[in-house]
Short mmCIF file of C-alpha atoms in Angstrom, two decimals:
data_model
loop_
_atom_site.label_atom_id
_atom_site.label_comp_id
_atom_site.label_asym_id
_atom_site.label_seq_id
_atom_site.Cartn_x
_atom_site.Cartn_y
_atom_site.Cartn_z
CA UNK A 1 108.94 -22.85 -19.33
CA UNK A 2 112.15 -23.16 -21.16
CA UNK A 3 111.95 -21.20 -23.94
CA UNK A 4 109.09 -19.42 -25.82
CA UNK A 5 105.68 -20.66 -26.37
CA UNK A 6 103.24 -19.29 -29.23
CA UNK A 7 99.46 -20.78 -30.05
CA UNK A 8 98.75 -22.01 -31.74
CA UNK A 9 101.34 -23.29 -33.94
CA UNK A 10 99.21 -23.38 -37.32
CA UNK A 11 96.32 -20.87 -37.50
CA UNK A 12 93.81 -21.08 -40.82
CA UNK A 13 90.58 -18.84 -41.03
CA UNK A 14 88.56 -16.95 -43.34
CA UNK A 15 88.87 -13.66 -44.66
CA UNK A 16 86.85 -11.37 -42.53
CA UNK A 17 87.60 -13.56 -39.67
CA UNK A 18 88.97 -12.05 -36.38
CA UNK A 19 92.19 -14.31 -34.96
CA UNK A 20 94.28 -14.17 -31.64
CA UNK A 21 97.49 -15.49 -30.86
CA UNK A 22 98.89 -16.25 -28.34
CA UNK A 23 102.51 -15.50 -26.57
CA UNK A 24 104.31 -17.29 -23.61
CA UNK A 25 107.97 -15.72 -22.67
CA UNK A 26 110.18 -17.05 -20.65
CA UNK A 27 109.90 -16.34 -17.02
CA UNK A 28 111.16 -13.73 -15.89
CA UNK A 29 111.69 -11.76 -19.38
CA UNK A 30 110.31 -8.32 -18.95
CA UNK A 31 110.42 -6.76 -22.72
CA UNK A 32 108.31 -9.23 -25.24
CA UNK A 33 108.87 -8.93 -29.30
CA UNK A 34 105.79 -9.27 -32.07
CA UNK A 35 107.20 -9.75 -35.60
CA UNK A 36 105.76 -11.30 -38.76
CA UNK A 37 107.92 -13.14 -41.59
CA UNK A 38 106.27 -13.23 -44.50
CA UNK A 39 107.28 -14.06 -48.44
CA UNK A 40 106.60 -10.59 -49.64
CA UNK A 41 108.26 -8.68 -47.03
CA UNK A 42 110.75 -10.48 -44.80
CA UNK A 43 110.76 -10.08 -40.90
CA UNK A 44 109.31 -6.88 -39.69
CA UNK A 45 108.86 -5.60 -36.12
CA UNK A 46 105.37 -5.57 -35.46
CA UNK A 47 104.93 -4.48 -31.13
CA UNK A 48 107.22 -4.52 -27.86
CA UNK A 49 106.37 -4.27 -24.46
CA UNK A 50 108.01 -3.55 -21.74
CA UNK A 51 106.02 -4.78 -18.62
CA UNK A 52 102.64 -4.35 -19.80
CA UNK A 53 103.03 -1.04 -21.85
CA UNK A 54 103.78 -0.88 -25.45
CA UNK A 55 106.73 1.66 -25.84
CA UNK A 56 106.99 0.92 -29.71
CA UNK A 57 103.73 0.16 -31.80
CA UNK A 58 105.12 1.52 -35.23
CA UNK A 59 105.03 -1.74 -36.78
CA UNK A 60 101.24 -2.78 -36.68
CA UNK A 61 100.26 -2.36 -40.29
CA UNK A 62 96.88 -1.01 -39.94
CA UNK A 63 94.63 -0.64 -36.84
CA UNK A 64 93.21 -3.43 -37.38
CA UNK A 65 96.08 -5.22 -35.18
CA UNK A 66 96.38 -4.68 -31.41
CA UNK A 67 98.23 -5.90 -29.22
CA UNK A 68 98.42 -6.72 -25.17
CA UNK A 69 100.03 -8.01 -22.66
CA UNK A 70 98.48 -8.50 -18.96
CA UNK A 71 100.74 -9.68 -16.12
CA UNK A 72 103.74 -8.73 -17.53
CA UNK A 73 103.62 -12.44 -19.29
CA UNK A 74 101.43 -13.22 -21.65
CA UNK A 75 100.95 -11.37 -24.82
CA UNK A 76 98.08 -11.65 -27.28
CA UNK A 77 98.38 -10.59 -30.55
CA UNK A 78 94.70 -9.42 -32.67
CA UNK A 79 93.79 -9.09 -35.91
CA UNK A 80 90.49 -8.21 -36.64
CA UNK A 81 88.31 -8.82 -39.77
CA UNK A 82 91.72 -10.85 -41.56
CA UNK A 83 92.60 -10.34 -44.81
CA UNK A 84 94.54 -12.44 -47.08
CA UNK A 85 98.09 -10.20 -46.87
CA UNK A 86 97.75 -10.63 -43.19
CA UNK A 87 99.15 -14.78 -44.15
CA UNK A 88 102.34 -14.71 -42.36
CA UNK A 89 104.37 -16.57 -39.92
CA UNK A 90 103.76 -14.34 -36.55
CA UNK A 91 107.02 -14.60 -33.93
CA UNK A 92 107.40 -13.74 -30.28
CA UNK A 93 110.32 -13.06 -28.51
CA UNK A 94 111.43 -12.41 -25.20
CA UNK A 95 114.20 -10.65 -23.68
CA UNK A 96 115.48 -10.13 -19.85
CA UNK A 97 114.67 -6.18 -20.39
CA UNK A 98 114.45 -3.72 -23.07
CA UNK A 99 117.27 -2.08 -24.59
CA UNK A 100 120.62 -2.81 -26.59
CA UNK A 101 122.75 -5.53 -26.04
CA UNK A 102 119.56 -8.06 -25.03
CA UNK A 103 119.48 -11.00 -26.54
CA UNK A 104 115.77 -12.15 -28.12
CA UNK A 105 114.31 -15.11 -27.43
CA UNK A 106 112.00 -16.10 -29.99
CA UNK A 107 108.98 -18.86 -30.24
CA UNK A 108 108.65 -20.93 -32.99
CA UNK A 109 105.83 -19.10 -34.62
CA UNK A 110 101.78 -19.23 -35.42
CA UNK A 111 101.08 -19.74 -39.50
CA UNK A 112 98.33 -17.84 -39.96
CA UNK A 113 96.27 -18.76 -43.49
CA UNK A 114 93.75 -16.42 -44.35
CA UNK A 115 92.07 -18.01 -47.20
CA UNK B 1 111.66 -1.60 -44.56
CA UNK B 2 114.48 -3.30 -44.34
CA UNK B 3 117.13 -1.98 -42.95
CA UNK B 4 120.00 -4.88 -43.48
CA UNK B 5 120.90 -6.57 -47.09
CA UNK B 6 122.38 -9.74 -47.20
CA UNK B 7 124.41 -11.02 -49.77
CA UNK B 8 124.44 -13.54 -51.67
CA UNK B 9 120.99 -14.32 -51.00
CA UNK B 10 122.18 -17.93 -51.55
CA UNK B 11 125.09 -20.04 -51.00
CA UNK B 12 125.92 -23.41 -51.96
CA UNK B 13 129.22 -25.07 -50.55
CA UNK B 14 130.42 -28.36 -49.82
CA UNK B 15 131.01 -29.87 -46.16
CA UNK B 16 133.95 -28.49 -44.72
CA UNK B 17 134.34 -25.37 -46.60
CA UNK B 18 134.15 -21.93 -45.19
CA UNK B 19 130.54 -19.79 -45.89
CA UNK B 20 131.21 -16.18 -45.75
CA UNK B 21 127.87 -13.47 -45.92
CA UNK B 22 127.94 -10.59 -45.88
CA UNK B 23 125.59 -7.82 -44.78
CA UNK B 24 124.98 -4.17 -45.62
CA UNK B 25 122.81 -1.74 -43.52
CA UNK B 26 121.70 2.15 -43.96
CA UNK B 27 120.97 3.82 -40.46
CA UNK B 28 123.07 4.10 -37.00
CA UNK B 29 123.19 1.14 -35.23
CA UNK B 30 123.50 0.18 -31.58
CA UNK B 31 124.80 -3.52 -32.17
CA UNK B 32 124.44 -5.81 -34.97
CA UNK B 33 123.00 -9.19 -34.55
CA UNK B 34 123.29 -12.61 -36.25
CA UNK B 35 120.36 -15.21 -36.24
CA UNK B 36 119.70 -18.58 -37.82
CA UNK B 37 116.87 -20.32 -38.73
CA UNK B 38 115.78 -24.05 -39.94
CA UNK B 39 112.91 -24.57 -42.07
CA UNK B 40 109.78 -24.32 -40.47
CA UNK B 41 111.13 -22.98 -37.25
CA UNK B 42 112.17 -20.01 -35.16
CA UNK B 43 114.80 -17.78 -35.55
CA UNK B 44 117.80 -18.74 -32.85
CA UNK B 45 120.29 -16.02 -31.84
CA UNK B 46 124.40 -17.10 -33.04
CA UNK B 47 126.07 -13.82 -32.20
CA UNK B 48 125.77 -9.98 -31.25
CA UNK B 49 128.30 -7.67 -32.42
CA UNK B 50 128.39 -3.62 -30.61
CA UNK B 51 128.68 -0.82 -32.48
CA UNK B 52 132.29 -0.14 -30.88
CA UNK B 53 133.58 -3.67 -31.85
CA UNK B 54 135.00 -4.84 -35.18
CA UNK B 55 135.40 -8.37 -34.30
CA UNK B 56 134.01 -11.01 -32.79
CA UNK B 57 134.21 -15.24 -32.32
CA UNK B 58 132.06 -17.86 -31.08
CA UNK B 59 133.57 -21.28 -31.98
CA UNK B 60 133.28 -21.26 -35.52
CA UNK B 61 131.98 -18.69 -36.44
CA UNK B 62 133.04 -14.99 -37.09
CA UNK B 63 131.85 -11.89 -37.35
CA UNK B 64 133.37 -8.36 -38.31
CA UNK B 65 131.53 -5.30 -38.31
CA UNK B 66 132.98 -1.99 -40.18
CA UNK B 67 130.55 1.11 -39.01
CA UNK B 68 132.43 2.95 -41.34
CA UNK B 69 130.57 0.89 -44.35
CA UNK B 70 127.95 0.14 -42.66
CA UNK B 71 128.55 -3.68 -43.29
CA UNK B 72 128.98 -6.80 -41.34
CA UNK B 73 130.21 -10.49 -42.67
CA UNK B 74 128.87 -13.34 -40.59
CA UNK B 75 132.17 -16.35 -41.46
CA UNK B 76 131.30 -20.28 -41.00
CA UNK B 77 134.54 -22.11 -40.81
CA UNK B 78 134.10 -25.65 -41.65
CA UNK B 79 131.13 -25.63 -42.31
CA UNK B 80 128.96 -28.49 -42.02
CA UNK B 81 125.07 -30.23 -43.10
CA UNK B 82 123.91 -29.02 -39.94
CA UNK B 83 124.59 -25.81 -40.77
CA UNK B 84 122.23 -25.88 -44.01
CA UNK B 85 119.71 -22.91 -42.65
CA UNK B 86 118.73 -19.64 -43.66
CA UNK B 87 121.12 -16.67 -42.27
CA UNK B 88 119.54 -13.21 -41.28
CA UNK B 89 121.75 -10.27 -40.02
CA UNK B 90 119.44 -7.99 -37.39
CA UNK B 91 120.64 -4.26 -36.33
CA UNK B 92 119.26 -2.97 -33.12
CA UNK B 93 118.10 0.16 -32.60
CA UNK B 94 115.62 1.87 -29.64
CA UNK B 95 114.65 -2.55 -28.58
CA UNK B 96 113.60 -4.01 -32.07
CA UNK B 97 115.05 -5.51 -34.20
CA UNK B 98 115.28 -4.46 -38.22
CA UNK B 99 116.34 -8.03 -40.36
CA UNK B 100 117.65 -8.29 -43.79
CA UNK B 101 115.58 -10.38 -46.22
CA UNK B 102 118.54 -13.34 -45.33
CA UNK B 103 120.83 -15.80 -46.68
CA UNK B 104 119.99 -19.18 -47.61
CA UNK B 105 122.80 -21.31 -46.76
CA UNK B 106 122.66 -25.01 -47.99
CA UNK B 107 126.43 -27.33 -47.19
CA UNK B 108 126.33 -30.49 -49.17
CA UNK B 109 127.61 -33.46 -47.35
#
């Protein structure tokens, strides 16, 4: 496609609830980007791959997120028994490779509501 | 944690005027990055400045980075409605990105 694709765009559930979401890059882009934006605490790096391994994992809060990517394409992004501080706006990006100087790509987001 | 502060974290201006923001960071950096992004949607990339570089253009906007104060300004020269967004500076370091909390921008027609 032309640009990044995330589902789904608008995500609510209940607390306790386990959620995936879903990551398209664009073709061709071999390092993909998790990050959440939320009120509380901004944009933070969540996850990147490169190919299919995950070089950088620091960001996942708490073990219950995971993260994987099959293909080298599509990335899906899990959180297990949800919470309510887990309400965010979750972004994806894509870039060409990993590394400085490469420009990310990013989706327009999945609003997650934990309620 | 962040890693870049913005400042202000709002501006008001009126068409045609300039926006300057500015942002300050703590750690090394490998380049320093520029993003916008409209309500409700994703962030889009406006301009990437390296670490070895002190100034940079892309039409109209402008960006100076001083590694010495670890700080950045991001200028919009005539600026106008389209431009109402929120502003977040990004530094890059080992592939991801840490943003500042960001600037929200609104130009009154």
């Amino acid at each position: 496609g032309a640009g990044v694709s995330q589902s789904p765009s608008n995500k609510v559930t209940e607390k306790g609830k386990d959620v995936e979401l879903r990551c398209d890059p664009i073709s061709g882009h071999t390092a993909l980007y998790w990050y959440r934006q939320s009120l509380g605490q901004g944009l933070e790096f969540l996850i990147y791959f490169q190919g299919n391994s995950a070089p950088d994992k620091s960001g996942l809060p708490s073990d219950r997120f995971s993260a994987e990517r099959t293909g080298g394409s599509v990335s899906t992004l899990t959180i297990q028994r949800t919470q309510q501080e887990d309400s965010a706006v979750y972004l994806c990006a894509s870039s060409r490779t990993s590394g400085t100087l490469n420009e990310q790509f990013f989706g327009p987001g999945t609003r997650l509501t934990v309620l | 944690s962040q890693q870049g502060e913005e400042d202000p974290q709002a501006l008001s201006i009126q068409e045609g005027e300039n926006a300057t923001m500015n942002c300050s960071y703590k750690t090394s950096i490998n380049n320093l990055q520029w993003y916008r992004q409209n309500s409700g949607r994703g962030l889009v990339h406006l301009i990437l400045i390296r670490s070895n570089e002190r100034e940079k253009h892309s039409g109209r906007l402008r960006v100076t980075l001083d590694t010495s104060k670890k700080s950045s300004s991001l200028l919009i020269t005539a600026s106008r409605a389209a431009d109402t967004a929120s502003y977040f500076c990004a530094t890059d370091a080992n592939s991801k990105l840490t943003f500042g909390k960001g600037i929200t921008l609104s130009v009154r027609p």
